[in-house]
Short mmCIF file of C-alpha atoms in Angstrom, two decimals:
data_model
loop_
_atom_site.label_atom_id
_atom_site.label_comp_id
_atom_site.label_asym_id
_atom_site.label_seq_id
_atom_site.Cartn_x
_atom_site.Cartn_y
_atom_site.Cartn_z
CA MET A 750 98.41 122.17 9.22
CA PRO A 751 101.21 122.10 12.51
CA PHE A 752 103.61 119.26 12.22
CA ARG A 753 102.79 115.96 14.88
CA ILE A 754 105.68 114.91 16.59
CA ALA A 755 106.02 111.79 19.00
CA ILE A 756 108.51 112.04 20.93
CA ILE A 757 110.13 108.33 23.31
CA GLY A 758 111.77 109.52 26.29
CA ALA A 759 110.59 111.89 29.49
CA GLY A 760 114.39 112.62 30.36
CA TRP A 761 116.25 116.71 29.61
CA TYR A 762 116.17 115.64 26.45
CA GLY A 763 112.77 114.71 25.77
CA CYS A 764 110.86 117.46 28.36
CA HIS A 765 112.89 120.39 26.40
CA ILE A 766 112.55 119.55 23.16
CA GLY A 767 109.60 118.46 23.10
CA LEU A 768 109.04 122.35 25.09
CA ALA A 769 110.50 124.19 22.57
CA LEU A 770 108.54 122.57 19.09
CA GLN A 771 105.01 122.57 21.39
CA SER A 772 106.03 126.57 21.99
CA LEU A 773 106.70 126.69 18.09
CA GLY A 774 102.74 125.31 17.27
CA MET A 775 103.97 121.93 16.63
CA ASP A 776 101.71 119.08 18.43
CA VAL A 777 103.27 117.35 20.45
CA GLU A 778 103.23 113.33 22.63
CA ILE A 779 106.14 112.34 24.75
CA PHE A 780 105.71 108.77 25.85
CA ASP A 781 108.22 107.44 28.60
CA LYS A 782 107.63 103.54 30.26
CA ALA A 783 108.41 105.04 34.14
CA HIS A 784 105.20 106.97 35.98
CA ARG A 785 107.31 110.73 35.86
CA PRO A 786 110.61 112.32 34.20
CA PHE A 787 113.58 111.98 34.83
CA HIS A 788 113.35 108.88 36.36
CA LEU A 789 115.60 106.72 34.81
CA ALA A 790 119.43 108.49 34.07
CA SER A 791 117.85 112.23 33.06
CA GLY A 792 117.47 112.03 37.72
CA ASN A 793 120.13 109.44 38.72
CA ASN A 794 123.60 111.64 38.17
CA GLN A 795 125.56 114.13 39.80
CA PHE A 796 122.93 116.59 38.92
CA ARG A 797 126.57 118.78 37.93
CA LEU A 798 125.28 121.49 35.21
CA HIS A 799 129.08 121.57 33.72
CA GLN A 800 131.03 124.13 32.17
CA GLY A 801 133.59 122.33 29.96
CA PHE A 802 135.74 121.35 33.07
CA HIS A 803 135.61 118.09 32.60
CA TYR A 804 136.66 117.13 29.88
CA ALA A 805 139.84 118.44 29.19
CA ARG A 806 140.34 115.73 26.17
CA HIS A 807 137.65 116.38 23.99
CA HIS A 808 136.80 119.81 22.33
CA GLY A 809 133.83 119.35 21.02
CA THR A 810 132.21 118.47 24.39
CA ARG A 811 134.18 121.59 26.55
CA MET A 812 132.57 123.61 23.96
CA GLN A 813 129.73 121.90 23.89
CA SER A 814 128.50 122.36 27.52
CA ARG A 815 130.69 126.10 27.90
CA ASP A 816 127.91 127.26 25.40
CA GLY A 817 124.54 125.07 27.05
CA PHE A 818 125.96 126.26 30.66
CA ILE A 819 124.91 130.14 29.58
CA ARG A 820 122.04 129.85 27.54
CA PHE A 821 120.31 126.75 30.50
CA MET A 822 120.90 129.61 32.52
CA GLU A 823 118.90 132.10 30.25
CA ARG A 824 116.01 129.22 29.59
CA TYR A 825 115.68 127.58 32.71
CA PRO A 826 117.23 130.63 35.40
CA THR A 827 115.20 128.66 38.58
CA LEU A 828 116.12 124.82 37.83
CA SER A 829 119.98 124.99 38.82
CA ALA A 830 121.86 126.69 41.50
CA ASP A 831 125.04 128.17 42.78
CA VAL A 832 128.55 125.53 43.93
CA ALA A 833 130.25 128.13 46.06
CA GLU A 834 133.34 126.69 46.30
CA ASN A 835 133.77 124.08 43.84
CA ILE A 836 137.58 122.92 42.79
CA TYR A 837 138.79 121.17 40.24
CA ALA A 838 142.23 119.34 41.30
CA VAL A 839 145.47 118.02 39.76
CA PRO A 840 146.51 115.29 41.24
CA ASN A 841 150.46 114.76 42.14
CA GLU A 842 150.52 110.93 40.36
CA SER A 843 147.69 110.15 39.39
CA SER A 844 146.21 112.27 36.49
CA LEU A 845 146.53 111.97 32.91
CA MET A 846 148.38 115.69 32.17
CA ASP A 847 150.10 118.34 34.43
CA PHE A 848 148.65 121.04 36.15
CA ASN A 849 149.97 123.91 33.42
CA THR A 850 148.77 121.20 30.71
CA TYR A 851 145.10 121.06 32.10
CA LYS A 852 144.72 125.30 32.82
CA LEU A 853 146.14 126.07 28.52
CA ILE A 854 143.62 123.72 28.06
CA MET A 855 141.02 125.98 29.62
CA VAL A 856 142.60 129.51 29.23
CA SER A 857 141.95 127.92 25.04
CA SER A 858 138.88 126.98 25.18
CA GLY A 859 137.09 130.46 26.59
CA LEU A 860 136.67 128.42 30.49
CA ASN A 861 137.37 131.59 33.04
CA PHE A 862 138.54 130.01 36.43
CA VAL A 863 140.79 131.71 39.23
CA GLU A 864 143.62 129.86 40.66
CA LEU A 865 144.50 128.91 44.10
CA PRO A 866 147.25 127.47 46.38
CA PRO A 867 147.15 123.50 45.56
CA GLY A 868 146.78 121.93 48.86
CA GLY A 869 144.76 123.58 52.43
CA ASP A 870 143.01 122.20 54.71
CA LEU A 871 141.10 119.48 51.95
CA LEU A 872 143.85 118.49 49.81
CA THR A 873 146.51 116.88 49.67
CA ASN A 874 148.92 115.55 47.29
CA VAL A 875 147.50 118.17 44.61
CA GLU A 876 149.51 119.70 41.80
CA GLY A 877 147.76 122.55 41.65
CA MET A 878 144.09 124.00 42.17
CA VAL A 879 141.70 125.72 40.08
CA HIS A 880 138.34 127.93 41.72
CA THR A 881 135.34 127.33 38.45
CA HIS A 882 131.59 128.54 38.96
CA GLU A 883 129.34 126.10 37.60
CA ARG A 884 125.77 125.25 39.08
CA VAL A 885 124.07 121.93 41.04
CA ILE A 886 120.97 120.82 38.95
CA LEU A 887 117.15 120.89 41.59
CA ILE A 888 115.97 117.93 39.48
CA ASP A 889 113.01 117.77 42.00
CA ARG A 890 111.95 121.43 40.65
CA ALA A 891 112.39 119.72 37.39
CA ARG A 892 110.57 117.60 37.60
CA ARG A 893 108.15 119.35 38.93
CA TYR A 894 108.45 122.09 35.80
CA PHE A 895 108.15 120.18 33.05
CA GLY A 896 105.40 118.18 34.54
CA GLU A 897 103.49 121.30 34.98
CA ARG A 898 104.04 122.95 31.61
CA LEU A 899 103.87 119.40 29.42
CA ARG A 900 101.20 118.36 32.07
CA ASN A 901 98.79 117.11 28.22
CA VAL A 902 101.26 115.98 26.29
CA LEU A 903 102.83 113.76 28.50
CA ARG A 904 102.04 110.17 28.50
CA PHE A 905 103.54 108.84 31.70
CA ASN A 906 103.42 104.06 31.44
CA THR A 907 103.92 104.15 28.24
CA PRO A 908 106.07 102.10 26.62
CA VAL A 909 107.22 102.34 22.94
CA GLU A 910 106.87 99.20 21.29
CA GLN A 911 107.39 99.87 17.67
CA ILE A 912 107.86 102.89 14.75
CA THR A 913 107.09 101.90 11.50
CA GLU A 914 107.79 104.40 8.50
CA VAL A 915 104.14 104.90 6.60
CA GLY A 916 105.02 106.99 3.34
CA SER A 917 105.25 110.70 3.89
CA GLY A 918 104.59 109.65 8.78
CA VAL A 919 105.14 107.31 11.34
CA LEU A 920 103.72 105.20 13.16
CA VAL A 921 104.30 104.65 17.37
CA ASN A 922 102.14 102.55 18.36
CA GLY A 923 99.51 102.14 16.02
CA ARG A 924 98.82 106.56 15.53
CA ARG A 925 100.70 107.91 12.93
CA TYR A 926 102.53 111.54 13.50
CA ASP A 927 104.86 113.39 10.90
CA TYR A 928 107.77 112.40 12.58
CA ALA A 929 109.09 111.30 15.27
CA ILE A 930 112.61 111.62 18.12
CA ASP A 931 114.14 108.96 19.77
CA ALA A 932 115.47 110.83 23.30
CA THR A 933 116.13 107.14 24.90
CA TRP A 934 119.88 107.74 24.99
CA GLY A 935 120.84 104.74 22.72
CA HIS A 936 118.32 102.31 24.07
CA ARG A 937 116.13 101.45 21.29
CA GLY A 938 119.25 101.45 19.03
CA GLY A 939 119.38 103.53 15.73
CA LEU A 940 123.16 105.63 16.42
CA ARG A 941 125.19 105.85 13.79
CA ILE A 942 128.90 105.21 16.25
CA PRO A 943 129.87 103.20 17.96
CA VAL A 944 128.71 103.33 21.83
CA ILE A 945 128.92 101.07 25.18
CA TYR A 946 125.82 100.09 27.53
CA GLU A 947 127.34 101.08 31.04
CA PRO A 948 125.54 100.81 33.90
CA THR A 949 126.40 102.99 37.05
CA LEU A 950 126.18 102.94 41.33
CA LEU A 951 126.59 106.40 42.13
CA LEU A 952 126.94 107.28 46.48
CA TYR A 953 124.97 109.53 48.68
CA TYR A 954 126.70 111.51 51.58
CA GLU A 955 125.45 113.14 54.53
CA THR A 956 127.36 115.86 56.26
CA ALA A 957 127.03 118.57 58.85
CA GLU A 958 130.05 120.65 57.60
CA ARG A 959 130.43 123.05 54.07
CA VAL A 960 132.59 120.97 51.77
CA PRO A 961 133.64 121.88 48.80
CA ALA A 962 132.34 120.68 45.53
CA VAL A 963 135.76 118.88 44.03
CA THR A 964 136.84 117.31 41.06
CA LEU A 965 139.60 115.77 40.36
CA VAL A 966 140.88 115.74 36.78
CA ASP A 967 142.08 114.28 34.42
CA GLY A 968 141.84 110.47 33.66
CA PRO A 969 140.48 107.70 36.26
CA LEU A 970 139.63 109.72 39.30
CA CYS A 971 137.11 110.85 41.21
CA SER A 972 134.64 113.42 42.22
CA VAL A 973 132.57 115.06 45.54
CA TYR A 974 129.79 116.85 44.66
CA PRO A 975 126.49 118.24 46.09
CA THR A 976 123.02 118.20 45.79
CA GLU A 977 120.02 120.34 45.61
CA ASP A 978 119.98 119.57 49.49
CA ALA A 979 122.79 121.30 50.57
CA ASN A 980 123.53 118.63 53.05
CA ILE A 981 123.75 115.39 50.40
CA TYR A 982 126.43 114.92 48.67
CA THR A 983 126.99 112.25 45.74
CA LEU A 984 130.67 110.92 45.85
CA SER A 985 131.41 109.41 41.80
CA SER A 986 134.64 107.26 40.11
CA VAL A 987 135.51 106.56 37.19
CA PRO A 988 136.74 103.27 37.79
CA HIS A 989 134.61 102.93 40.33
CA THR A 990 131.21 103.71 39.76
CA PRO A 991 130.71 101.65 36.53
CA LEU A 992 129.10 98.25 36.91
CA GLY A 993 130.29 96.68 33.45
CA ARG A 994 130.77 97.65 29.64
CA PHE A 995 127.80 96.20 27.50
CA ASP A 996 127.15 95.89 23.80
CA SER A 997 123.39 96.11 24.03
CA SER A 998 121.25 97.99 26.64
CA ALA A 999 119.31 94.56 27.91
CA ALA A 1000 122.46 93.40 28.88
CA ALA A 1001 123.63 96.78 30.45
CA VAL A 1002 119.82 97.22 32.52
CA ALA A 1003 120.36 93.25 33.13
CA CYS A 1004 123.16 93.66 35.18
CA ARG A 1005 121.94 96.90 36.48
CA ASP A 1006 118.52 95.12 38.80
CA THR A 1007 121.12 92.32 39.78
CA VAL A 1008 122.94 94.70 41.83
CA THR A 1009 123.52 93.01 45.67
CA ALA A 1010 124.86 94.20 48.78
CA GLU A 1011 128.10 93.17 49.00
CA LEU A 1012 128.71 94.46 45.68
CA VAL A 1013 127.80 98.18 47.05
CA ALA A 1014 129.98 97.30 50.16
CA ALA A 1015 133.16 96.23 47.48
CA LYS A 1016 132.54 99.21 45.69
CA ARG A 1017 132.03 101.88 48.33
CA ASP A 1018 135.02 101.36 50.60
CA ALA A 1019 137.18 101.40 46.41
CA MET A 1020 135.57 104.78 45.83
CA GLU A 1021 136.13 105.62 49.37
CA ARG A 1022 139.82 105.11 49.53
CA GLN A 1023 140.60 106.16 46.18
CA MET A 1024 139.00 110.27 47.40
CA SER A 1025 140.96 109.55 51.24
CA VAL A 1026 144.32 109.34 48.78
CA ASN A 1027 143.75 113.42 47.54
CA MET A 1028 141.30 114.37 50.46
CA PRO A 1029 142.80 112.06 53.54
CA SER A 1030 139.42 113.67 56.18
CA PHE A 1031 136.97 112.16 53.81
CA ARG A 1032 135.45 109.34 55.71
CA ASP A 1033 135.03 111.69 58.78
CA ARG A 1034 133.58 114.81 57.48
CA PHE A 1035 130.96 112.39 55.45
CA ARG A 1036 128.10 110.00 56.43
CA PHE A 1037 127.36 107.22 53.86
CA MET A 1038 123.80 107.05 53.02
CA GLY A 1039 122.90 105.01 50.19
CA ILE A 1040 123.12 104.83 46.49
CA GLN A 1041 121.41 105.66 42.32
CA LEU A 1042 121.74 102.81 39.79
CA ALA A 1043 121.84 104.03 35.79
CA ILE A 1044 122.87 103.81 33.06
CA LYS A 1045 124.66 105.97 30.59
CA THR A 1046 125.85 105.62 26.94
CA LYS A 1047 128.44 106.37 25.15
CA PRO A 1048 130.67 106.26 22.89
CA VAL A 1049 133.48 103.63 21.73
CA GLY A 1050 136.80 105.15 22.41
CA SER A 1051 139.11 106.69 25.50
CA PHE A 1052 139.30 110.65 23.67
CA ASP A 1053 135.99 111.55 26.67
CA ASP A 1054 133.72 112.21 24.11
CA ARG A 1055 130.29 113.37 25.72
CA SER A 1056 128.82 115.54 22.92
CA CYS A 1057 125.85 115.62 21.51
CA HIS A 1058 124.53 113.74 18.00
CA VAL A 1059 121.37 113.43 15.94
CA TYR A 1060 120.77 111.27 13.18
CA ARG A 1061 117.82 111.09 11.77
CA ASP A 1062 116.86 107.81 9.76
CA GLY A 1063 113.36 109.11 7.61
CA ARG A 1064 110.90 110.66 9.74
CA THR A 1065 113.07 109.60 12.60
CA PHE A 1066 115.86 111.41 14.42
CA VAL A 1067 117.89 110.26 17.10
CA VAL A 1068 119.54 111.42 19.50
CA MET A 1069 122.85 110.13 20.79
CA SER A 1070 122.14 112.98 24.31
CA GLY A 1071 125.31 114.68 25.34
CA LYS A 1072 125.85 116.41 29.48
CA ILE A 1073 122.69 117.91 30.27
CA ASP A 1074 123.19 121.54 28.61
CA THR A 1075 123.51 120.56 25.61
CA ILE A 1076 119.54 119.89 24.87
CA PHE A 1077 120.00 123.28 23.04
CA PHE A 1078 121.96 122.26 20.95
CA ALA A 1079 119.75 118.95 19.91
CA THR A 1080 116.76 121.27 19.52
CA GLU A 1081 118.76 123.25 16.71
CA ARG A 1082 119.79 120.48 15.27
CA ILE A 1083 116.15 119.05 15.43
CA LEU A 1084 114.85 121.50 13.72
CA SER A 1085 117.75 123.03 11.11
CA MET A 1086 116.83 118.87 9.70
CA ILE A 1087 113.36 119.47 9.52
CA GLU A 1088 113.28 122.16 7.74
CA ALA A 1089 115.85 120.37 5.43
CA ALA A 1090 113.48 118.18 5.25
CA GLN A 1091 110.44 120.48 4.30
CA SER A 1092 112.01 122.42 1.53
CA ASP A 1093 113.77 120.14 -0.03
CA MET A 1094 113.63 121.24 -4.64
CA PRO A 1095 112.35 119.15 -7.31
CA ALA A 1096 115.40 117.53 -8.77
CA PHE A 1097 116.46 119.11 -12.69
CA GLU A 1098 117.74 117.26 -15.61
CA GLY A 1099 120.88 119.44 -15.56
CA PRO A 1100 122.95 122.52 -14.73
CA GLY A 1101 121.13 125.84 -17.40
CA ILE A 1102 124.71 128.18 -16.91
CA LYS A 1103 125.30 127.38 -20.88
CA GLN A 1104 121.81 129.39 -21.71
CA ASP A 1105 122.84 132.88 -19.90
CA ILE A 1106 126.52 132.91 -21.31
CA LEU A 1107 126.99 134.95 -24.55
CA ALA A 1108 128.82 134.05 -27.92
CA PRO A 1109 131.34 136.43 -29.30
CA GLY A 1110 129.07 139.45 -31.00
CA ALA A 1111 125.97 137.77 -29.97
CA PRO A 1112 123.09 140.23 -28.99
CA ALA A 1113 122.96 140.36 -24.94
CA ALA A 1114 118.99 141.72 -23.46
CA GLY A 1115 118.21 144.55 -25.05
CA GLY A 1116 119.69 144.05 -28.14
CA ILE A 1117 123.52 145.13 -27.42
CA ALA A 1118 125.80 142.86 -28.84
CA VAL A 1119 128.40 141.75 -27.08
CA GLU A 1120 132.13 142.53 -28.42
CA VAL A 1121 134.96 139.95 -26.84
CA GLY A 1122 138.87 140.72 -27.72
#
């Protein structure tokens, strides 16, 4: 009999894990309180398919992103597009590290780039720049892709009220499954590391020009990145995109749901000012369109960890989601844990090695005496 598995959350992690388990013959159901896939954090972000250049201060995140980038392109070749001009720039004064250190970290991580002359017509006050090959997620196409392939197992407008352990299974909304997978970015709890819930405000802009993607690194800086529409870009800022940091999901949701026009105007002004320090022509090139709101779940700490973790609590797996391209790591960890649980050996009374140790002069197998000395 195939395993019956309930997945809570129809974002990138829930949909990919569901599709992978389904392809292995497992009976999967995916629950989401929204009316479509990728409605919350998975669909409200910068849509960057990372290689790891954004995370100079965390080795694990770089490694997962580097490997996941290649695997994502192999597994989902039609769900992302190349960003023709993708620049990472290290500012002279506001970066937490110098340009040579940044380059050394990326080279030692196996990440390829081309060094560019600093500045040019677009950027000012930068110590150095690199050009890299990263991609943009085609979110509308991804929604349609997973919506079609998982159409028989997606359960929209269905909040999961309770997960209860029952012997060799779990009850999810009263129905029995062999396992449950929480892919809600920690919004149901169960994470074994301290986290904060961070409501965010992402700004959208329109332009008639072909502007490169620009990411200023490393530290409390900002970035401009294209979307699936070549004329629409996002503006994100480490200090100004967050609306707060909360210990509970409920408090973060309450903050997100009370954003005012005055707050948006203040955030917009702060973010445009910050970007204009190194891209003085920003306001001339871009026209403000609107916002997107989301909630990010992040580990507590200043080391910039965005790697993926999977925890098991009985028959429930809790995924601490990382970047989009670490979906493969999560799937492999879950499969490994299921395999380990199913192949647990029975308990033995004690080691039996004494039975295989021959005393001096005792006959070995076949009746031949063993001489010692």
